[in-house]
Structures are given as C-alpha cells and as structure tokens.
Coordinates of C-alpha atoms in Angstrom, one line a residue:
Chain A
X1 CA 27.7 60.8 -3.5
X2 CA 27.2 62.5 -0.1
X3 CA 30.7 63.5 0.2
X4 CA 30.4 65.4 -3.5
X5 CA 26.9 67.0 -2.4
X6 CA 28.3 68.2 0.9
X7 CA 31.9 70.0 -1.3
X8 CA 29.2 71.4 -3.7
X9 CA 27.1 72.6 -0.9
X10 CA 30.4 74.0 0.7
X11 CA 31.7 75.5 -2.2
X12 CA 28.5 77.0 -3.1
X13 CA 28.2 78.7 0.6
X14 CA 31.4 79.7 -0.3
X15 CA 30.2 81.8 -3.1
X16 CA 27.2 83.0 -1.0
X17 CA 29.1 84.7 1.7
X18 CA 31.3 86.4 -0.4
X19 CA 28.4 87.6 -2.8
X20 CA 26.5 88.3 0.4
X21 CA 26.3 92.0 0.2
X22 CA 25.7 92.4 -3.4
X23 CA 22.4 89.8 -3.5
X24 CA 21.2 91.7 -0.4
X25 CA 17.9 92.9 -1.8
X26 CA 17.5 90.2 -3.7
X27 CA 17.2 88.1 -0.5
X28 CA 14.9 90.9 0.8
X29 CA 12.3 91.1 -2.0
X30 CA 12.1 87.0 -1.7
X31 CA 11.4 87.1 1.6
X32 CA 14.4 84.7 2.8
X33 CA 15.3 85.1 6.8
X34 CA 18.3 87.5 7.3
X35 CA 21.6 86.4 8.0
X36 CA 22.5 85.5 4.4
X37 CA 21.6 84.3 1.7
X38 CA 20.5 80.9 1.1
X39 CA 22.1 78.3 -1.2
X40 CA 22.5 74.3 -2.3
X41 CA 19.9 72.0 -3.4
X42 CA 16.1 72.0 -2.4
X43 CA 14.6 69.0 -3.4
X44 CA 10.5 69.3 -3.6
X45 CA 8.3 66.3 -3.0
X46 CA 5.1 68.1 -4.7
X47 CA 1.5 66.6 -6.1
X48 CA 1.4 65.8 -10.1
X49 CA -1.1 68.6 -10.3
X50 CA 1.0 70.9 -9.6
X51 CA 3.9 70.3 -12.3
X52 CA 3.6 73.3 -14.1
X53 CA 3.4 76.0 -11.5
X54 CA 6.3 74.9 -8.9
X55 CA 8.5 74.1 -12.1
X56 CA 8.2 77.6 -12.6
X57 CA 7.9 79.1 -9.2
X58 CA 11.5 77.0 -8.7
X59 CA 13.1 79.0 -11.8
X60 CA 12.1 82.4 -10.0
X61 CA 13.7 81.1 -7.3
X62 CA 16.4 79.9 -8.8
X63 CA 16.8 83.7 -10.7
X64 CA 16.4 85.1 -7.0
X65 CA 18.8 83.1 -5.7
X66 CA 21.4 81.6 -7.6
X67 CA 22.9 79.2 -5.9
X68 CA 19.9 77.3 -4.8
X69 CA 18.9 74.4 -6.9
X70 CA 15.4 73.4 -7.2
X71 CA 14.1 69.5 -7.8
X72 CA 11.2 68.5 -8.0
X73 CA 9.6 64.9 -7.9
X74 CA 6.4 64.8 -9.1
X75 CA 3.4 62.2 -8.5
X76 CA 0.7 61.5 -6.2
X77 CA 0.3 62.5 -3.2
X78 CA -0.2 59.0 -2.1
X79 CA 2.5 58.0 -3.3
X80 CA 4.7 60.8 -2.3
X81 CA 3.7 60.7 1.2
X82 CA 4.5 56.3 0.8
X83 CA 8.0 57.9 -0.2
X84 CA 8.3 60.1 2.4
X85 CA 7.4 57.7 5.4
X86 CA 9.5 55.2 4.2
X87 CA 12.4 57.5 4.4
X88 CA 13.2 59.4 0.6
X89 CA 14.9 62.4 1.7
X90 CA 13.3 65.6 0.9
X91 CA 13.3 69.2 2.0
X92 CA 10.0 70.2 0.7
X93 CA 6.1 68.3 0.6
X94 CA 3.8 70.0 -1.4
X95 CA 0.0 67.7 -1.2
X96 CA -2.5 67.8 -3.2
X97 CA -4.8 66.8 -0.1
X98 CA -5.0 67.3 3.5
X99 CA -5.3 63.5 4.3
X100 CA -1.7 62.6 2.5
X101 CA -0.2 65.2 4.8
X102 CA -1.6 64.1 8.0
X103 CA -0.1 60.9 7.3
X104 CA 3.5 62.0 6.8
X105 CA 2.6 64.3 10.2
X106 CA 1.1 61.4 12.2
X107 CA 4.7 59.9 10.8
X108 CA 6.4 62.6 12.6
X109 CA 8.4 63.4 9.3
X110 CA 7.2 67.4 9.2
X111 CA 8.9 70.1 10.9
X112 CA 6.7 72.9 11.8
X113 CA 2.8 73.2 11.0
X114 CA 1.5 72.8 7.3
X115 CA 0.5 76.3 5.4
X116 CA -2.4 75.5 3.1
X117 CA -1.3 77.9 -0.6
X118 CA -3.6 77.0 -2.6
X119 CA -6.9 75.6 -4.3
X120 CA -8.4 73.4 -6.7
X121 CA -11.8 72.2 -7.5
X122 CA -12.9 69.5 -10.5
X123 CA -14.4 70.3 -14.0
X124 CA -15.2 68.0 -16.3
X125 CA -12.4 67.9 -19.4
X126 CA -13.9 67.0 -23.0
X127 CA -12.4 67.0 -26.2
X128 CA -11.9 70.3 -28.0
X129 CA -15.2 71.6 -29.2
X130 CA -17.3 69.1 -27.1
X131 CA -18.4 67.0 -29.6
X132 CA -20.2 65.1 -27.3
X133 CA -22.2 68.1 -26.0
X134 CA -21.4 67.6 -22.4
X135 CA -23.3 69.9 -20.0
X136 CA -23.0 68.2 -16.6
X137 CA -22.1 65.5 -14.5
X138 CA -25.4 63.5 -15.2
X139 CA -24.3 63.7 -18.9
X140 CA -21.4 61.4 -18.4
X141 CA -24.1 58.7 -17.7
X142 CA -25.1 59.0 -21.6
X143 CA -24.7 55.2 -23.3
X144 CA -23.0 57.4 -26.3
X145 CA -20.2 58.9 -24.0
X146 CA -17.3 57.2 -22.7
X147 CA -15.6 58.4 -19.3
X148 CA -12.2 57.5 -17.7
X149 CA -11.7 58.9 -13.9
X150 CA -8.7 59.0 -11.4
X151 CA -9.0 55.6 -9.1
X152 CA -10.3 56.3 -5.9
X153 CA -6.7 55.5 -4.5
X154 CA -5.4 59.2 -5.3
X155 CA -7.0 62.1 -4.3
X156 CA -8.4 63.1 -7.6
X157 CA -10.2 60.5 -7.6
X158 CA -11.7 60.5 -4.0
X159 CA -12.7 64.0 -4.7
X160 CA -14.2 62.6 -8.1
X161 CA -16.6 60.2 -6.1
X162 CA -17.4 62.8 -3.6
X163 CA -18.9 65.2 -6.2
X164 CA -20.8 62.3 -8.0
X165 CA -22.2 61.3 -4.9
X166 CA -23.4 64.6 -3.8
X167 CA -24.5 65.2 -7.9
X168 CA -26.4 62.0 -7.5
X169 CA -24.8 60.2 -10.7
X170 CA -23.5 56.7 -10.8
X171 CA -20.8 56.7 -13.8
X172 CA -19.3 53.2 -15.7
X173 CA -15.8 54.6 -16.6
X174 CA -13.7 52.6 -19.1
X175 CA -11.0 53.3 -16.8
X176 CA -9.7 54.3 -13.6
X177 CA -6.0 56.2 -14.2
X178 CA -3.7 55.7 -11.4
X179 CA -3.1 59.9 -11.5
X180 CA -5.5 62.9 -12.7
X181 CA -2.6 63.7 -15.7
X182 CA -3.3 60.4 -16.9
X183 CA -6.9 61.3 -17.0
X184 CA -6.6 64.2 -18.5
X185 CA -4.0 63.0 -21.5
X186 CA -6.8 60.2 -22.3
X187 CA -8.8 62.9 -23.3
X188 CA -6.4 65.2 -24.6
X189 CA -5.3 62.2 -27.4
X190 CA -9.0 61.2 -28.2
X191 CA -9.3 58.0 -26.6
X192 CA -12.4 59.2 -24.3
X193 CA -15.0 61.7 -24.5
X194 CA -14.9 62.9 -21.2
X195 CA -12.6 62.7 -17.8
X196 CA -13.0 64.1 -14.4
X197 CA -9.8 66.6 -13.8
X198 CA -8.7 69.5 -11.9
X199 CA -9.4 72.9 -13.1
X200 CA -5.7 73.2 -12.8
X201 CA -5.1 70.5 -15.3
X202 CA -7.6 72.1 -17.7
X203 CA -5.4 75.7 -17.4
X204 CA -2.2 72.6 -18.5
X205 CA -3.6 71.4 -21.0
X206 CA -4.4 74.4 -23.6
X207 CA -6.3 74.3 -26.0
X208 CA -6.4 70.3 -27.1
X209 CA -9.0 70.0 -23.8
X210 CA -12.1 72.5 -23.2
X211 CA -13.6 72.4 -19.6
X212 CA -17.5 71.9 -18.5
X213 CA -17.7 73.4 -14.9
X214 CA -19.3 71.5 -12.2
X215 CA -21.8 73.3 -10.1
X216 CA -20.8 74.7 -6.7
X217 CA -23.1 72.4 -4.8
X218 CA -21.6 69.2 -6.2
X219 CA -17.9 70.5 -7.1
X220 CA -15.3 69.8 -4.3
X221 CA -12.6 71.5 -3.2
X222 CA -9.2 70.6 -3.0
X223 CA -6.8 71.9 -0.4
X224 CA -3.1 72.1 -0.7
X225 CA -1.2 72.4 1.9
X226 CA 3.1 72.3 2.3
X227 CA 5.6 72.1 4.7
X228 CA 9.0 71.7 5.7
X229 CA 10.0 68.0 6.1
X230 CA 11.6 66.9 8.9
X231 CA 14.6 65.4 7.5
X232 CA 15.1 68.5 5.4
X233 CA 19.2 68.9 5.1
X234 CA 18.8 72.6 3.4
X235 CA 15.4 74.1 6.0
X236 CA 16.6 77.6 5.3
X237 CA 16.3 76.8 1.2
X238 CA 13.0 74.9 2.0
X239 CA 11.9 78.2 4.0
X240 CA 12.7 79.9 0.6
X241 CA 10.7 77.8 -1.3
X242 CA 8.0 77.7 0.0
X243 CA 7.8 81.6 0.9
X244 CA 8.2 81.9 -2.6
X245 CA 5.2 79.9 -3.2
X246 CA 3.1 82.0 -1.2
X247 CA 4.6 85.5 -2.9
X248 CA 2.7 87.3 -5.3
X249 CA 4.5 85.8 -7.6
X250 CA 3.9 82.7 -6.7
X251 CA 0.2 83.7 -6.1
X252 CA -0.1 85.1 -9.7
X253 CA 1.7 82.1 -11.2
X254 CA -0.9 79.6 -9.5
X255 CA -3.8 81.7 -10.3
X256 CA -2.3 81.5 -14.2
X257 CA -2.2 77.8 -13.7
X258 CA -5.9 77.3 -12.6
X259 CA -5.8 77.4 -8.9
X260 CA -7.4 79.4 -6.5
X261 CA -6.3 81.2 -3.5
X262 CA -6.3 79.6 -0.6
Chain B
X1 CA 26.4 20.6 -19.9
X2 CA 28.6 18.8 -17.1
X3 CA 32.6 20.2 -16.8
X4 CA 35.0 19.6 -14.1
X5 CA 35.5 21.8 -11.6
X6 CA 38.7 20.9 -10.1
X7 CA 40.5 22.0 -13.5
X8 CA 39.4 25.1 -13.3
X9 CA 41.5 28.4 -11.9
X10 CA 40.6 30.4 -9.4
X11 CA 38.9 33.7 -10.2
X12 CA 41.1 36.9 -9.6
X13 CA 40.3 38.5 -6.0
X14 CA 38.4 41.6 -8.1
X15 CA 36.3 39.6 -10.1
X16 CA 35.2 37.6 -6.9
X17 CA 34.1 40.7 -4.9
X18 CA 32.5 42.5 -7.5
X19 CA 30.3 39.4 -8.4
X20 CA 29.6 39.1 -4.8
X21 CA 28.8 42.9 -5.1
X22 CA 26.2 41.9 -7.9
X23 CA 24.7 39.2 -5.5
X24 CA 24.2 41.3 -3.0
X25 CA 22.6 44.0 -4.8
X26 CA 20.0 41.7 -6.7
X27 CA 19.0 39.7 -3.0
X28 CA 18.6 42.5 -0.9
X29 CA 15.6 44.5 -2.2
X30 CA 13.6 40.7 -2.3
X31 CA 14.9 40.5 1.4
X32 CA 13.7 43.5 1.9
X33 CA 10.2 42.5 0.1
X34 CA 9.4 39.0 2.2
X35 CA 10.5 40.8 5.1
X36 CA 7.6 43.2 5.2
X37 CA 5.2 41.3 3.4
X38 CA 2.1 40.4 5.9
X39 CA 2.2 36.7 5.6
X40 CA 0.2 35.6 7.8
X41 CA -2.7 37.9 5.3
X42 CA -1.6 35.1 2.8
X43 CA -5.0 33.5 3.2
X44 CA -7.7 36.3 3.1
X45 CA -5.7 38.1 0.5
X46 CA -6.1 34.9 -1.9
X47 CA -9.4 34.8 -1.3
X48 CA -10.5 38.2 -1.8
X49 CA -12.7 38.1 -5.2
X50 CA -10.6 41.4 -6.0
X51 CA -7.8 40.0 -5.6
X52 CA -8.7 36.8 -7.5
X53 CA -10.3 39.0 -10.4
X54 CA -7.0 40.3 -11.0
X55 CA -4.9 37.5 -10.9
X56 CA -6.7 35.5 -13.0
X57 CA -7.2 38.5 -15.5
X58 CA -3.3 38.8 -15.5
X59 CA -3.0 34.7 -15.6
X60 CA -5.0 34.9 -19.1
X61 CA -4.2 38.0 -20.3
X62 CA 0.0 36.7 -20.0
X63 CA -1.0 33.5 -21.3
X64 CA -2.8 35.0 -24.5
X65 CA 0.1 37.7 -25.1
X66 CA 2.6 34.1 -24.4
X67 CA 0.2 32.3 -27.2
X68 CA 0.7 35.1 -29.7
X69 CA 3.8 35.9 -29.2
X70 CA 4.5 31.9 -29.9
X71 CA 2.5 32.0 -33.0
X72 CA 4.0 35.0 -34.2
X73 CA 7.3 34.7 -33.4
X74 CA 8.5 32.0 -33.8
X75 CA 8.7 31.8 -37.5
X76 CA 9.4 35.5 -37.1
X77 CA 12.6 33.9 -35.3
X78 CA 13.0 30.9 -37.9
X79 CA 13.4 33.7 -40.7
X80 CA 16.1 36.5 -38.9
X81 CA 18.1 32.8 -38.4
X82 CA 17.5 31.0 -41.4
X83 CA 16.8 33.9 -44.2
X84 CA 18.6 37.0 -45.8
X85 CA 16.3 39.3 -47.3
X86 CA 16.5 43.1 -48.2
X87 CA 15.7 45.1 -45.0
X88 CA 17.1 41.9 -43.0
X89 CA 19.0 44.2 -40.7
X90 CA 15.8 46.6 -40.4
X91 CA 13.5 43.9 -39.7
X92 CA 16.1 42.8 -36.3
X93 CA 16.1 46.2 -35.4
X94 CA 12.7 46.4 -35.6
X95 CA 11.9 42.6 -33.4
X96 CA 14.4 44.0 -30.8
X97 CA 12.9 47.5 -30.4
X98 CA 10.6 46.7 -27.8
X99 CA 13.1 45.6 -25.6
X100 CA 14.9 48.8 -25.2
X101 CA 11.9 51.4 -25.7
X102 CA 10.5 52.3 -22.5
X103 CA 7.2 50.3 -21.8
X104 CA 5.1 53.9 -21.3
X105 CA 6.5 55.3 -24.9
X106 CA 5.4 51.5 -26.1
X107 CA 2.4 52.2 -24.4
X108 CA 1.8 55.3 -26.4
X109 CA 3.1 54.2 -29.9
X110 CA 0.2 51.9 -29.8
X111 CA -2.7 54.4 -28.8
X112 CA -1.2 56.1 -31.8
X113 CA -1.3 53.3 -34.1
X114 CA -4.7 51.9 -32.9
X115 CA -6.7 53.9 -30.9
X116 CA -9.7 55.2 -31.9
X117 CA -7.8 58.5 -33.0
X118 CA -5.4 56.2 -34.0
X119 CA -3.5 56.0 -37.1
X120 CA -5.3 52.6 -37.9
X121 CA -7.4 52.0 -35.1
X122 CA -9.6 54.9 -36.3
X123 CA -10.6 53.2 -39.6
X124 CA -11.3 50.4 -37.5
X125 CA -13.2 52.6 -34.9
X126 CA -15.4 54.3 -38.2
X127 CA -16.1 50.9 -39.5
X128 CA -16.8 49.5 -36.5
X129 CA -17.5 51.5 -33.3
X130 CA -15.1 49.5 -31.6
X131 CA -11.1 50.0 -30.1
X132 CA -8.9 48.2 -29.0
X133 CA -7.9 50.5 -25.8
X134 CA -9.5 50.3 -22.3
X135 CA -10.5 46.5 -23.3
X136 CA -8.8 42.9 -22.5
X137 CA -7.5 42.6 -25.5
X138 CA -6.0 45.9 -25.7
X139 CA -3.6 44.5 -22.7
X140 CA -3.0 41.4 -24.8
X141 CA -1.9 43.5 -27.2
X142 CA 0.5 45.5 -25.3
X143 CA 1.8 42.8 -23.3
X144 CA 2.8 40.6 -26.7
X145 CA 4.1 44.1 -28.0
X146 CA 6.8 44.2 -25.2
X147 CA 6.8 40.8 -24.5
X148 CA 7.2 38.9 -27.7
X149 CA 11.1 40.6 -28.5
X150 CA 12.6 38.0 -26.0
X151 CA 10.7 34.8 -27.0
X152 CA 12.5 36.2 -31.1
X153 CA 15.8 36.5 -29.3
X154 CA 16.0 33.8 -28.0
X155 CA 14.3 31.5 -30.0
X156 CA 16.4 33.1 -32.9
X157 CA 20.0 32.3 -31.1
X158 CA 19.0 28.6 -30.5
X159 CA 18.2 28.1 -34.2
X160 CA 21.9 29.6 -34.8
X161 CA 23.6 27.7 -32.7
X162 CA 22.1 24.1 -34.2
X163 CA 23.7 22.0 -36.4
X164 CA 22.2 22.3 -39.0
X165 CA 23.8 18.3 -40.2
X166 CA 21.0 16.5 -38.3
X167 CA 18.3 18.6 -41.2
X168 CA 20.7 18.0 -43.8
X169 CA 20.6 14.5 -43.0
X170 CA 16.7 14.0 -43.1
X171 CA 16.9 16.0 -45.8
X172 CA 18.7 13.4 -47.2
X173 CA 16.8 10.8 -46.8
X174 CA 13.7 12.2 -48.5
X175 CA 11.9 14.2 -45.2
X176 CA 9.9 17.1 -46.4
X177 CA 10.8 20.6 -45.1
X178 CA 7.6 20.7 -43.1
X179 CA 8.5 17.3 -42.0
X180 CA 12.0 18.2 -40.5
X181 CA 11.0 21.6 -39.1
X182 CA 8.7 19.5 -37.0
X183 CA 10.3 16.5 -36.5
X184 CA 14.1 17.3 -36.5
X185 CA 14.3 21.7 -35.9
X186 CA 11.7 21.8 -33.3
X187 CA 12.9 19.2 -31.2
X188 CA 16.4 20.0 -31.4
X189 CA 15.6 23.6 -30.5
X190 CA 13.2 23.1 -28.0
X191 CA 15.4 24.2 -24.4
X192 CA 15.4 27.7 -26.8
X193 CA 12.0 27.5 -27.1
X194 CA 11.1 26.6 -23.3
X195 CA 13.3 29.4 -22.4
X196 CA 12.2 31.8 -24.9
X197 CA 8.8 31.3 -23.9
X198 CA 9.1 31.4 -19.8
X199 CA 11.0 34.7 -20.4
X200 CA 8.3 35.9 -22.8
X201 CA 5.4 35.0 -20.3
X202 CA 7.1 36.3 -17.0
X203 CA 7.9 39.7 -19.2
X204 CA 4.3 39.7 -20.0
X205 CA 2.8 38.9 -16.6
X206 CA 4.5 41.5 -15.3
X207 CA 4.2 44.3 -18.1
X208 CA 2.9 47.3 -16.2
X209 CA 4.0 50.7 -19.0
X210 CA 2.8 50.1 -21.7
X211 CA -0.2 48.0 -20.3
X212 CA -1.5 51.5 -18.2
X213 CA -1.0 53.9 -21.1
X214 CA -2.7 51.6 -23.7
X215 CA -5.3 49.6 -21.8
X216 CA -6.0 51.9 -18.8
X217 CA -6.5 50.5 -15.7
X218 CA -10.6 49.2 -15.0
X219 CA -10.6 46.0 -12.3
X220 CA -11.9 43.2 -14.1
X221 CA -11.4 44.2 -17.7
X222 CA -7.9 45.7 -17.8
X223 CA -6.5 46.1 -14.1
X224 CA -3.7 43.4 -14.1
X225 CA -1.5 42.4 -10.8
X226 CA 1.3 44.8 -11.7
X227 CA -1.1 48.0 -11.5
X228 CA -2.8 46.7 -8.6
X229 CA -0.3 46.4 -6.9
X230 CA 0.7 49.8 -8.1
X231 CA -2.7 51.4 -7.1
X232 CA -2.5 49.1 -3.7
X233 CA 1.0 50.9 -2.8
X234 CA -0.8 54.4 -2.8
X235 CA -3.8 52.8 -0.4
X236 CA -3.0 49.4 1.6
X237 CA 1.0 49.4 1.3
X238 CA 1.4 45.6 3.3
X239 CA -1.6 44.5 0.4
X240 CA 0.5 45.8 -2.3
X241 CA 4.4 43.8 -0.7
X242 CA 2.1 40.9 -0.4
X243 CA 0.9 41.0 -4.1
X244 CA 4.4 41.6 -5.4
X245 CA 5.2 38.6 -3.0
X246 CA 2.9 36.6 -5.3
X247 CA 4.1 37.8 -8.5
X248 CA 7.4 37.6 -7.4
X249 CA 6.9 33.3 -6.4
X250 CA 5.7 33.3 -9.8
X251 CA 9.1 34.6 -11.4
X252 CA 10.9 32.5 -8.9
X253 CA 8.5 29.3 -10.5
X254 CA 10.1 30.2 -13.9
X255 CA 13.2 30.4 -13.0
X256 CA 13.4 27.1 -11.3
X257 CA 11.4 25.7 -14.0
X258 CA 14.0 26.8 -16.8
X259 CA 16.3 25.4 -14.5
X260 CA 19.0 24.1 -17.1
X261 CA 19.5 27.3 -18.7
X262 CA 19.4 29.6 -15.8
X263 CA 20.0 28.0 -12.5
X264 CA 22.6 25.6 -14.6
X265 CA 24.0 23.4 -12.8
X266 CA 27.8 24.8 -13.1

C-alpha cells in the first residue's frame, strides 16, 4: 500500500514538473506557494456539517490542480479529533468547534496555528410548511410537539444546550442523535416535528426542511477553524486546500451552503 | 465429536501461516482493547446509575429481540427445512436479508415501513397517536430485525442435518406430530437451537445501525451499550474501552458457553 502510494505520488510529480509551465496561472489564481505546482493525495479530516461545501471546494481544487486528489472523512469533530490523536493520518482538520481543535493542538498533532473560515449558528428545522406552527425555542416545550437534538457529546449539541439555557427553556427530546445530520434527517423523513440544526444543515437539506431562526440573544455561534496536521505527508497540497477554502470561491461556496464569514 | 489426532496429516506450511495470520489479526485489536481499558474504573463504572441504566436497558431489550426472534423463527426455520412451497426460494432470501444489508439501511427500511410517516406505521400513527420509533420497543424491533436471520440459519441447518428415522419411528408407534416435534425434533435439535440462539442474542446485544437510525438514541428509553459506548468515545474515551470491555466479556461468555460448537474440543 505505501509503496504504491509513494510510485503514484512519484509518477504524478512526474507529470507536474513537466506540465509545470503550462498550469502556471493556474497555480497563481489558486493561491499555491511558487516553486511548482502541487500534486498527490490530500486527505481532509473535516466536521459532518460541512459535507456539502468542502466536497465541492475539493472538486475546484481538483479542476485547479489536476493531479491533486482530494478525500474527505466526514463525522464529528469529536470524533475526528479521537482519530486524529490516536494516530489516523491526515493532511487536513477542518472543526466544527474550537474545543476539538485545541485537543488535537494540546496533542501536538497540528503544524502551524489554526485559521478560523467560517461560521455557523443554530435554527430550529421543522417539517416543510411547519405544521406544527413553531415560532421559537419555548415552542419546542409544547406537549403536542416532539423534538430530537444532537447529544451533548458533539458540538451541535453543546451549542444546542447553550442556547436553551441562555433562552430559558428546558426541552424533553425523544432523542439525542449522536451527529446534527442525524438530527436533521429525523426531521427531514417525518419522524419529529422539530430538531435543533445548523443553519448550514438547513441550506443541505432543500426544500423537505423549513428553518425557524433563533433570536441573536439566545442563538450561538459556531466557529470553524482548520489547519495543517502535523503528520501531513502532502503540507504543500494541504496549504492548497485550505487556501482554497478561504478564496472567494471558497467564500461564495460556504455562504451558498449556509455559513457565514468568519 | 471425539477423532484421533495422531492419524491425522500435517497441514501444508501455507495453510499453517495463513491461519496463524488469521489468529493474529482477530487477537490483536482485543489486545489492544484490555490493554487500554482503565481497569482499575471497573468499580465506579458498574456502579454509575448511567451506566447501569444502559446495561440493563440493553440486557432486556436483547433478551426481548432473543424471545421474539425464538418465537418467530423457529417455525420460520422448521418450514425453509421441512416444507416446499411456491416462493420457497424468495422466502430464504428474504430470512437471510438481514444478514448482509447494512444495519443503517435496515435501520432505515424500518422507519419507512413503520414510522409515523411510515408506510404502515402511519395508519398505526392516525389510529393511534403512537410509533414505534424513539421508544423501547422500537429497539426490540430492530434488534430482532437484524438479529433473528442467524437464530433461522442456524436453527434451519440443524433440522437438515437430523435424521429424520428417530420421527419416523415415533411416528410409528402412534406419537402425534405435535407430540414428536416436542418430544423427539426439539430435543434432537437442541445444540442448533442453543447455538442459534446465543448467536441471535450476542447479535442483538450488540446491534448498534439499525438500532440508532430506527430508535434514536435517548438514555433510559432507547440508548443501549453499543451507542453509549459510541457517544462515550467522542467524550470520556477510557469510559467508552471500558464499556466495550464489558460487552466484549459478555461475547467471550457466549462463546465459552456454546463451547461444543465453537470452542470444540478438536
């Protein structure tokens, strides 16, 4: 396996140098350090929230520059982070929270300082059409509505309690989802009335899901930060990655996906 | 069961290694489990009423889904061995399924089928106000759904491989067909049946898929040890080794306890 990686990787550097000249400006308008351009696999660690943007910031990189490969692993950040420390090589961690990515700093697995790209607050999700005529948080206390929320293990979810404690409302959900898509599909497939989600999961989940904002006194917001892991074996693709992320492209492509700028 | 041993032939140098290959693959991640599991937490992580909560929720929840699954598929068994009917082959198909179907899709087929937006569940939701998801018997459910395929197997096999003289005799002699199915088919198949059903109840206890996308995951009501320990691994990583620990003592307990058919003595 490593052997075959490192003759692709070759092979592919191969291709690079010789096609240096010609992809010139299209290492310039991505950003990408000179001397080069940049090639092999990047493999992304990357919150569950933010599946649908970085799948699609990684093809524009990937048209930029094509001999880089882009993977992603989605899931929690917990989780991620859990991966990470116990030694799953990765070039990239994109968190949905500031806490996950101290840990895997404190673990001295991060090269360089975290940039934060991006934002994210909660909204409540309710079926299409709110049937259940959901106004606010306090709402979700109703005997006639059913609520599932993100366990308090994953960031979602700590953000979830934060915003009901500042909202003053004590909820009974019918479950607690071990991620916020899990949440979020519930409600998408009729099972629940309400869930508490991203904003960014609302943008994901068209028009099966409508959103209810939360007020700016109780809402919470989320901050992403990413970085370059430690144990990277392609940092100069990582580099690419995640300048790519914070392009205007990228920008534009998170905005389109429900985040805001950080 | 008992053969000699000296008669035997050696096995060819490849076969040896690669078995010993297999060996070492299956030990090492349980090494690697006990070795970080925080034993001496043993104690205070028994006794936390979480903790306890969700292992006696899983306990009863896998003995439930082990009940059913007996009820159900036994005779379920008794007719794919016994019977020919049209749709025979469909109806195998259909009793395997489960084992080969991913436990999340499983998960999923049944919030389709009976959720409250459900293909049945929501007559059952208009008439009643009431579904089976997000409750304990909605992980019943979905534990006997992926659970109850190996108690069919193998309860199925052991019926085929009896001879079937022992029935023909008592039927013989005047026994009635309930009569020999309980007194001559039942007895005769029972090692099947021990195994079928410790393979049925350790599948069950530790159903995780199909349990999270169906049931949801509320402590008390629905969290069992599998997705605690999930939920654990994301918060309290030594709680979480030491819970798989547990669940994994139970397997072993199965395992020893099914001793003649899978620890056989060689």
């Amino acid at each position: 396996m490593g052997s075959l990686r490192r003759a692709v990787v070759v092979g592919a550097l191969a291709v690079a140098l010789t096609a240096c000249g010609a992809s010139a400006d299209v290492t310039d308008r991505a950003g990408a350090p000179s001397g080069g351009d940049i090639a092999g696999d990047v493999l992304v660690f990357a919150a569950a929230s933010l599946t649908d943007a970085f799948t699609e910031i990684g093809e524009i990189v990937e048209r930029q520059h094509p001999q880089v490969t882009v993977t992603f692993n989605f899931a929690g950040s917990q989780q991620l982070a859990t991966q990470i420390i116990e030694g799953a090589r990765a070039d990239v961690f994109a968190s949905a929270d500031q806490a996950q990515m101290a840990t895997v700093v404190d673990a001295g697995a991060v090269a360089g300082i975290p940039v934060v790209f991006a934002r994210n607050q909660l909204a409540i999700a309710v079926e299409a059409g709110n049937p259940a005529s959901v106004s606010s948080l306090r709402d979700l206390q109703r005997d006639d509505v059913t609520v599932v929320l993100a366990a308090e293990q994953v960031p979602a979810g700590r953000y979830t309690r934060e915003a009901l404690d500042r909202a003053g409302v004590t909820l009974a959900p019918v479950s607690l989802e071990t991620d916020v898509r899990a949440v979020l599909t519930k409600v998408a497939l009729g099972e629940v009335d309400t869930g508490i989600v991203y904003t960014s999961d609302l943008a994901a989940a068209g028009d099966r899901v409508d959103g209810v904002a939360i007020p700016d006194e109780h809402n919470v917001t989320a901050t992403y930060p990413i970085a370059t892991l430690a144990t990277a074996e392609n940092p100069a693709g990582a580099q690419t990655f995640i300048d790519a992320v914070r392009s205007d492209s990228g920008r534009t492509v998170l905005k389109r996906a429900g985040f805001g700028a950080p | 069961m008992s053969r000699s041993r000296s008669n035997e032939p050696p096995a060819p140098l490849g076969i040896g290694v690669l078995g010993a290959l297999a060996v070492v693959f299956l030990t090492l991640p349980l090494v690697g489990l006990a070795s970080r599991a925080p034993w001496s937490d043993i104690p205070t992580l028994l006794t936390d009423p979480a903790v306890r909560t969700t292992l006696r929720l899983s306990l009863t929840a896998s003995l439930a889904a082990l009940l059913l699954s007996t009820v159900l598929g036994v005779p379920l068994a008794w007719l794919l061995a016994r019977t020919r009917f049209p749709g025979w082959r469909l109806v195998r198909a259909l009793a395997v399924l489960p084992m080969v179907l991913p436990p999340v899709v499983g998960g999923v087929a049944l919030l389709l089928a009976f959720g409250r937006r459900g293909l049945f569940g929501q007559i059952l939701f208009e008439a009643t106000g009431w579904s089976l998801p997000f409750t304990t018997l909605g992980v019943i459910v979905a534990e006997t759904f992926v659970a109850m395929p190996f108690l069919v197997v193998t309860v199925e096999s052991g019926l085929r491989s009896l001879d079937r003289r022992y029935e023909e005799a008592a039927a013989t002699l005047g026994a009635s067909r309930w009569t020999i199915l309980r007194t001559v088919t039942l007895p005769l198949i029972a090692p099947s049946l021990a195994a079928g059903m410790a393979l049925c109840w350790a599948r069950a206890l530790g159903e995780f898929g199909a349990t999270i996308s169906f049931a949801g995951n509320l402590p008390g009501r629905t969290q069992t040890m599998p997705l605690a320990v999930y939920l654990q691994l994301e918060s309290n990583p030594p709680a979480a080794y030491l819970l798989s620990f547990v669940l994994l003592v139970v397997s072993i307990g199965v395992l020893v306890g099914m001793r003649d058919r899978y620890l056989g003595q060689p």
